Coordinates of C-alpha atoms in Angstrom, one line a residue:
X168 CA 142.9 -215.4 103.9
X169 CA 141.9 -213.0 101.1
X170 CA 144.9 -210.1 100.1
X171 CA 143.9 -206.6 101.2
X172 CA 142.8 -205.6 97.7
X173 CA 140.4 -208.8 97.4
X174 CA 138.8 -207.3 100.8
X175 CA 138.7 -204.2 99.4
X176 CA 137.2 -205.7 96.0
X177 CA 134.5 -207.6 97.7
X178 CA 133.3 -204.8 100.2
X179 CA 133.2 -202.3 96.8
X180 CA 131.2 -205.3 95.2
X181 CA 128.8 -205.5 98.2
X182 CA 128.5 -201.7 98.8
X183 CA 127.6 -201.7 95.1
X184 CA 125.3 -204.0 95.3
X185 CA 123.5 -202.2 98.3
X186 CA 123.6 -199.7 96.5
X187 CA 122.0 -201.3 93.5
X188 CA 119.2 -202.2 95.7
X189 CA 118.3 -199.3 97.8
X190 CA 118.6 -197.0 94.1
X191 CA 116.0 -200.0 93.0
X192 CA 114.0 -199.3 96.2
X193 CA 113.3 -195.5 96.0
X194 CA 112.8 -195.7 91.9
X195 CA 109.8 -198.6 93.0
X196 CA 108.8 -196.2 96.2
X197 CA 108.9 -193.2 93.2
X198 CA 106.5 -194.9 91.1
X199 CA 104.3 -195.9 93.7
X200 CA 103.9 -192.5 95.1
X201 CA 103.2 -191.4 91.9
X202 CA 100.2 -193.8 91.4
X203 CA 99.1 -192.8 94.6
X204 CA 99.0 -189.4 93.9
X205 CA 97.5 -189.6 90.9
X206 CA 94.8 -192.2 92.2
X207 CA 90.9 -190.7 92.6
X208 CA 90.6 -193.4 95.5
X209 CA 92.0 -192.6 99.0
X210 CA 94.9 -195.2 100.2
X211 CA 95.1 -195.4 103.8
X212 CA 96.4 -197.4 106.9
X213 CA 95.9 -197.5 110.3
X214 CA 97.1 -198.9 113.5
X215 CA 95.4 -201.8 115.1
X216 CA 93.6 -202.2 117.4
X217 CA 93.7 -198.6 117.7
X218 CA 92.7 -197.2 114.6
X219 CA 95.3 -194.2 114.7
X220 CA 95.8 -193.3 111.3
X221 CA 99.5 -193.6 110.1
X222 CA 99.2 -193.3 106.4
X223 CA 96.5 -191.6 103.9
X224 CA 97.1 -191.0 100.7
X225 CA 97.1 -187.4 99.1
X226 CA 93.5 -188.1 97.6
X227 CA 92.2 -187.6 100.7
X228 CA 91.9 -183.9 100.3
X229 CA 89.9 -183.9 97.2
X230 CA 87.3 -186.4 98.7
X231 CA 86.8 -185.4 102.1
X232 CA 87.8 -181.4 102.0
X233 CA 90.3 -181.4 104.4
X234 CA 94.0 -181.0 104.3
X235 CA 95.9 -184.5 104.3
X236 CA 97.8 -183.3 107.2
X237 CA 94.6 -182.9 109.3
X238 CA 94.6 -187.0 109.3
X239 CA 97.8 -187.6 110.6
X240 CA 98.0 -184.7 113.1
X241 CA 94.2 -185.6 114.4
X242 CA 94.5 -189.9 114.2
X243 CA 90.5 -190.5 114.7
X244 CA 89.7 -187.6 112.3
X245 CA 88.5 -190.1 109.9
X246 CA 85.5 -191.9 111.8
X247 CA 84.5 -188.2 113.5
X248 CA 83.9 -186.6 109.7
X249 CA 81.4 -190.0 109.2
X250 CA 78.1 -189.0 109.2
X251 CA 76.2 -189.1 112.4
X252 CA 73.6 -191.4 111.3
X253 CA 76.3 -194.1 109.9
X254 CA 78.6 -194.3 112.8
X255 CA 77.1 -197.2 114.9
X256 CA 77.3 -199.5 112.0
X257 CA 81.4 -198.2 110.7
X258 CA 82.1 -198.9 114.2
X259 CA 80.0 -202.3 114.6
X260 CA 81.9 -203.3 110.9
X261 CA 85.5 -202.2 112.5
X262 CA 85.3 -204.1 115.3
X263 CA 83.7 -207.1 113.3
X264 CA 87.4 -206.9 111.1
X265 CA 89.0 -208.9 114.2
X266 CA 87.1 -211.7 113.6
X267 CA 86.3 -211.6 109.6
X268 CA 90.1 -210.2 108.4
X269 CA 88.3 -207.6 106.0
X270 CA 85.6 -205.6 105.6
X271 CA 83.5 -204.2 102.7
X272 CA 81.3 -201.3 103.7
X273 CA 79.4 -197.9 102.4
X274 CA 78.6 -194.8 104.7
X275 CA 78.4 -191.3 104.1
X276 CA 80.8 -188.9 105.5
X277 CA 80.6 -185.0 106.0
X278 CA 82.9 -182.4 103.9
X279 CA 83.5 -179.0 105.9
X280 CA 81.2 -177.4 103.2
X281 CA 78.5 -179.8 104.6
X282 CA 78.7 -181.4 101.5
X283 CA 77.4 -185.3 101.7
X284 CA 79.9 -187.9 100.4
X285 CA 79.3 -191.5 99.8
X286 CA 82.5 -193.9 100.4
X287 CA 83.5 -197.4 99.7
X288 CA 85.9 -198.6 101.9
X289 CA 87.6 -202.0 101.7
X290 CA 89.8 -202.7 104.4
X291 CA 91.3 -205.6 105.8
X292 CA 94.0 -206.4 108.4
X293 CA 97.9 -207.0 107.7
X294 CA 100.1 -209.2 110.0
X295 CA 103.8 -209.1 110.1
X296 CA 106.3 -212.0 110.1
X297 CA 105.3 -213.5 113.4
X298 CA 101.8 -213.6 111.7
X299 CA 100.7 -210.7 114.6
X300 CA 98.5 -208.1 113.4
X301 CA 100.1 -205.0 113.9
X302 CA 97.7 -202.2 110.9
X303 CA 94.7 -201.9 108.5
X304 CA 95.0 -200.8 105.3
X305 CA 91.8 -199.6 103.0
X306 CA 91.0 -198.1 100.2
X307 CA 87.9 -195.8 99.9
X308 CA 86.3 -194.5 96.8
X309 CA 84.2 -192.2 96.8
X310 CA 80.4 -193.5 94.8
X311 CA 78.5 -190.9 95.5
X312 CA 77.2 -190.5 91.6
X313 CA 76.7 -193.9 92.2
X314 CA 74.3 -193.6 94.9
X315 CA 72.8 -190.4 93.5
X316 CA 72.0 -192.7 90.3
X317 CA 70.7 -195.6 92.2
X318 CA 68.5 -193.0 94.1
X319 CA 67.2 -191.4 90.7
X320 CA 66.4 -195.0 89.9
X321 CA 64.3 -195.5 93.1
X322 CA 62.6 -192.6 92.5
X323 CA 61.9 -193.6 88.7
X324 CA 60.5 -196.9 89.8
X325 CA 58.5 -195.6 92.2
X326 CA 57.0 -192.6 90.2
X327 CA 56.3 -195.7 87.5
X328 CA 54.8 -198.0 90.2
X329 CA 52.8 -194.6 91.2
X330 CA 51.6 -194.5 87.7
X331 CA 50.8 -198.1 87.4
X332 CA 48.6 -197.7 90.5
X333 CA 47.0 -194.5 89.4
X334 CA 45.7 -196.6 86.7
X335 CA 43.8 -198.8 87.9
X336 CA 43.9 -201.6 85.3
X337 CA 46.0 -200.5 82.4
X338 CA 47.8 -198.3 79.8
X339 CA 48.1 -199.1 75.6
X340 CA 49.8 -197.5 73.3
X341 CA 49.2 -197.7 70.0
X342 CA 49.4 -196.2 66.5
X343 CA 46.8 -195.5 63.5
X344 CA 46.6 -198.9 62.4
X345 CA 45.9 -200.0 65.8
X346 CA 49.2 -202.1 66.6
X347 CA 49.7 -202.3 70.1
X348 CA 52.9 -200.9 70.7
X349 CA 53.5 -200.5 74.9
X350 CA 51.6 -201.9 77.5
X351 CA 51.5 -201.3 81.2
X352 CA 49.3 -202.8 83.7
X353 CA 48.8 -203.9 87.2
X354 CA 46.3 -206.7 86.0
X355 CA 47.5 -209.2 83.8
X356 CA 44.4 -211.3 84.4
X357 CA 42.5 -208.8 83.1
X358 CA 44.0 -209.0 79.3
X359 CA 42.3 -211.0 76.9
X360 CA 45.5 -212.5 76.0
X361 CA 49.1 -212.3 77.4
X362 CA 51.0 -209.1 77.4
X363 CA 54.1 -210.5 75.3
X364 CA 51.3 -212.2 73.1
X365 CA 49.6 -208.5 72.1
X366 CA 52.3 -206.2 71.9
X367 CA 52.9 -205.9 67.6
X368 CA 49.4 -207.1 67.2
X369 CA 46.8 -205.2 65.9
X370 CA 43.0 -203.9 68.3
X371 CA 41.1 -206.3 65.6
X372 CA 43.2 -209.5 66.1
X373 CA 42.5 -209.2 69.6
X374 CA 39.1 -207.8 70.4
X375 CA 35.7 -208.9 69.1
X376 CA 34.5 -207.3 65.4
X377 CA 32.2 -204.7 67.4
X378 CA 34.3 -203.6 70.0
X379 CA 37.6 -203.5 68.0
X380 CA 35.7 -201.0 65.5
X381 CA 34.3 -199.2 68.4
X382 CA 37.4 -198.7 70.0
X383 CA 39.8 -197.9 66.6
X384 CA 37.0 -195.6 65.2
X385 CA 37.7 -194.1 69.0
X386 CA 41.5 -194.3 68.1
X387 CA 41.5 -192.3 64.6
X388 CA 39.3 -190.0 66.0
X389 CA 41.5 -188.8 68.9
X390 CA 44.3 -188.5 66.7
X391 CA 42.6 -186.2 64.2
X392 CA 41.1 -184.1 66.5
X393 CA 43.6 -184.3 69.4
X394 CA 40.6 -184.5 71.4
X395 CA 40.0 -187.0 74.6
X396 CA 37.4 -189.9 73.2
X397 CA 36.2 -192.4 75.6
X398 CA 34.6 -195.9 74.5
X399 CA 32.9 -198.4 76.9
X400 CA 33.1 -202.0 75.7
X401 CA 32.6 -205.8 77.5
X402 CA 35.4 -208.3 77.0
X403 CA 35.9 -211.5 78.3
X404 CA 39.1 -212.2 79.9
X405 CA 40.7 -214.5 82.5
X406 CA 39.3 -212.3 85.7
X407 CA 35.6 -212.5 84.2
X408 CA 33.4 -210.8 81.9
X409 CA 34.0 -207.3 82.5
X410 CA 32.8 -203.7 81.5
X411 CA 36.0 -201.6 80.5
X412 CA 36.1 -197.7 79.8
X413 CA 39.1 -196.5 77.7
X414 CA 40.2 -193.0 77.7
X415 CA 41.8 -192.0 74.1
X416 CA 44.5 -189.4 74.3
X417 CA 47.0 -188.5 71.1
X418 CA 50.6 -188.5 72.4
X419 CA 52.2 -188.0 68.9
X420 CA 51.7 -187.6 65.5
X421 CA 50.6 -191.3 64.9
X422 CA 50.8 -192.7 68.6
X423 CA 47.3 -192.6 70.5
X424 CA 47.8 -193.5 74.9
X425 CA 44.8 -195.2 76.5
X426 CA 44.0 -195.3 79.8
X427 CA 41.5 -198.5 80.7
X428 CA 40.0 -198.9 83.8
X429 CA 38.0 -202.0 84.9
X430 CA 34.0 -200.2 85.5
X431 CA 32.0 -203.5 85.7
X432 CA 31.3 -202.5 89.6
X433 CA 30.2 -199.7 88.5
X434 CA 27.7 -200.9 85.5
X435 CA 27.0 -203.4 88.4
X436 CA 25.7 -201.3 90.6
X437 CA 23.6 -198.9 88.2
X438 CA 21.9 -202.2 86.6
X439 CA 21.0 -202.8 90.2
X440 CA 19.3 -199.6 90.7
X441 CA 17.3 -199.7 87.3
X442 CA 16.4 -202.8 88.4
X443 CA 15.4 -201.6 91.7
X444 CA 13.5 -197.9 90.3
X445 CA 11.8 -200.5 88.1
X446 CA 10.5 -203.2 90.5
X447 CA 9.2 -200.3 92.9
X448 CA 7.9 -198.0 90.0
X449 CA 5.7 -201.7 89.3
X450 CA 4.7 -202.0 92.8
X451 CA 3.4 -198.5 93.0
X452 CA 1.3 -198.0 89.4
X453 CA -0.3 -201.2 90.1
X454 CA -1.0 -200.6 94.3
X455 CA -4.8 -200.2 95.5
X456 CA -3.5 -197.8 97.8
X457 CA -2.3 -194.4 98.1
X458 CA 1.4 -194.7 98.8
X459 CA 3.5 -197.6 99.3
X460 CA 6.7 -197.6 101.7
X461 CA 9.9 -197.5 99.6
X462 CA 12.0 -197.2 102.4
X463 CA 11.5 -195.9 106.2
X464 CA 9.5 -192.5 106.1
X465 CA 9.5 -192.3 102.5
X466 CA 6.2 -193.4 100.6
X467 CA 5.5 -193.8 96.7
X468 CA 2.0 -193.2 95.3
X469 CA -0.1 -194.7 92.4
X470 CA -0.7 -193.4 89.9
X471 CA -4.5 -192.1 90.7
X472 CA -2.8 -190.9 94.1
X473 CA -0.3 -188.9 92.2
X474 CA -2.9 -187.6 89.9
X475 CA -4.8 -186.3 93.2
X476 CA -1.9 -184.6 94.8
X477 CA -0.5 -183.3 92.0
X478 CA -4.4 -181.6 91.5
X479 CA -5.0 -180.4 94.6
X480 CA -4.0 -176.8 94.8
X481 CA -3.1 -177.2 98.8
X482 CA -0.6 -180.1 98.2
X483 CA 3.0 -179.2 98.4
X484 CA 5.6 -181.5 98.1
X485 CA 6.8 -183.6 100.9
X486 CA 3.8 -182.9 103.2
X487 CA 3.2 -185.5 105.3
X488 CA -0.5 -185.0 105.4
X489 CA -1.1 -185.1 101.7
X490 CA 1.6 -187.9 101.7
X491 CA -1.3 -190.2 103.9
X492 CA -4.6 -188.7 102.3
X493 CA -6.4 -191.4 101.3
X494 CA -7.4 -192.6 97.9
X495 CA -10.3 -192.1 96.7
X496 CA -11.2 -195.5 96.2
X497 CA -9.8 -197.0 99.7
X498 CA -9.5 -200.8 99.4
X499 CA -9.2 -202.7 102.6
X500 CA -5.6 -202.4 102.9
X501 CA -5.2 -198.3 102.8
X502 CA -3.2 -197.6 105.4
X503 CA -4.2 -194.8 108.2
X504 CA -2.2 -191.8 108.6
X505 CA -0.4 -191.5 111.8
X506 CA -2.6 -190.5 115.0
X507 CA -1.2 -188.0 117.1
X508 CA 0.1 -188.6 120.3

């Protein structure tokens, strides 16, 4: 057995040494509060299952608006400030953590000031020795610059997809020389060559001789004048040979914008009806009789029955009776004016 002052030694020793340790324990519990209270994210664990918050740290009141004491007094106050429209899924999430461990998730929450606040939280469960889990811990950070810059995003892709589809074919930029500088469309196959293949070349390396002066003389012209020029031109490109109107705009000193849109339906349609005026216009000048039916209840005359009407002082136009006089020369198929019933 040890002498009284060797008892006495060894206790002062181990005292010391507690000592020692539990100095070392609040200097580490110091400098973690410190980081804590000097961290933008909010630190915070709960009990589990119950959710009853036991720790939050002082962050909390810059984020959500509320004093830190509110938490721990009120233990669900966190989940009742989540927005109203996010809480089914926060709770779906918390009481997915059972199975998964941890959870990564965003929802919005709402400040007293009815402010909107978009959180982070990452939480996951903690055990203790016997490997039961006994809390949660999380941290939440609050992205809501984040979201607002995702959402200005959206709303700039959608304004350019709005754009895009606004023009129906395509935009160019170019300059005076005619280099193609920016180009935006919803038709690739409607480019003579590929986009990445055009951009730094110039309107004459890609167009035909006639419609690459037609459309730089168009070009040089709107950026003198500052005036809108338009030039119509056919190209042949993957998706056919089309008709093409381009709408010349300056948009700088040296930069002209064009806006092209595919018209060949339209050119289409009007070489149609020339083709159609003409074909009846034939069938009329060279008819023996005095109108011929262009379509139901509509008549065209020759051009002797014309010559009457247009001579007789009674005729007016769009009477039916002077529509159905007969010509002067009948031939055997005149037709009769309607009887009447």
């Amino acid at each position: 057995m040890g002498t009284i002052e060797e008892s006495r030694f060894y206790s002062f020793r181990g005292n010391h040494h507690i000592a020692m340790i539990e100095k070392k324990q609040k200097r580490n519990q110091k400098q973690l509060s410190s980081i804590l209270d000097h961290m933008d994210d909010v630190v915070w664990s709960a009990s589990w299952p119950e959710m009853a918050l036991i720790y939050v740290s002082p962050s909390v009141e810059k984020i959500f608006g509320r004093p830190r004491q509110d938490f721990l007094d009120h233990k669900n106050l966190w989940f009742e400030v989540v927005d109203d429209a996010d809480k089914p899924r926060v709770k779906k999430a918390m009481s997915r953590l059972a199975h998964t461990g941890k959870n990564k998730l965003q929802y919005r929450i709402v400040r007293p000031d009815k402010r909107i606040v978009w959180l982070e939280d990452k939480n996951w469960l903690v055990a203790d020795s016997s490997g039961k889990t006994v809390s949660v811990d999380g941290i939440a950070s609050d992205i809501t610059a984040q979201k607002k810059a995702e959402q200005a995003l959206r709303q700039s892709e959608q304004r350019s997809r709005s754009i895009v589809e606004v023009i129906p074919d395509m935009m160019v930029v170019t300059n005076r020389e005619g280099v193609y500088l920016d180009i935006i469309t919803s038709s690739p196959d409607k480019l003579a060559v590929p986009k990445q293949m055009v951009l730094g070349k110039k309107v004459s390396d890609i167009l035909p001789p006639a419609e690459s002066a037609m459309v730089m003389q168009a070009i040089r012209k709107s950026l003198d004048t500052g005036n809108l020029q338009v030039a119509e031109y056919q190209l042949d490109v993957p998706a056919g040979k089309l008709f093409f109107e381009a709408r010349i705009i300056r948009t700088g000193d040296d930069k002209a914008m064009a806006l092209i849109r595919d018209i060949t339906s339209g050119k289409q349609t009007e070489q149609r009806l020339k083709e159609s005026r003409a074909r009846y216009k034939s069938i009329a000048d060279n008819s023996p009789v005095g109108g011929v039916p262009i379509h139901p209840g509509h008549f065209r005359g020759s051009k002797v029955y014309l010559y009457q009407l247009e001579n007789d002082p009674a005729y007016r136009p769009g009477s039916k009776g002077h529509l159905w006089r007969p010509h002067p020369d009948p031939g055997p198929h005149t037709p009769q004016p309607p009887q009447p019933r």
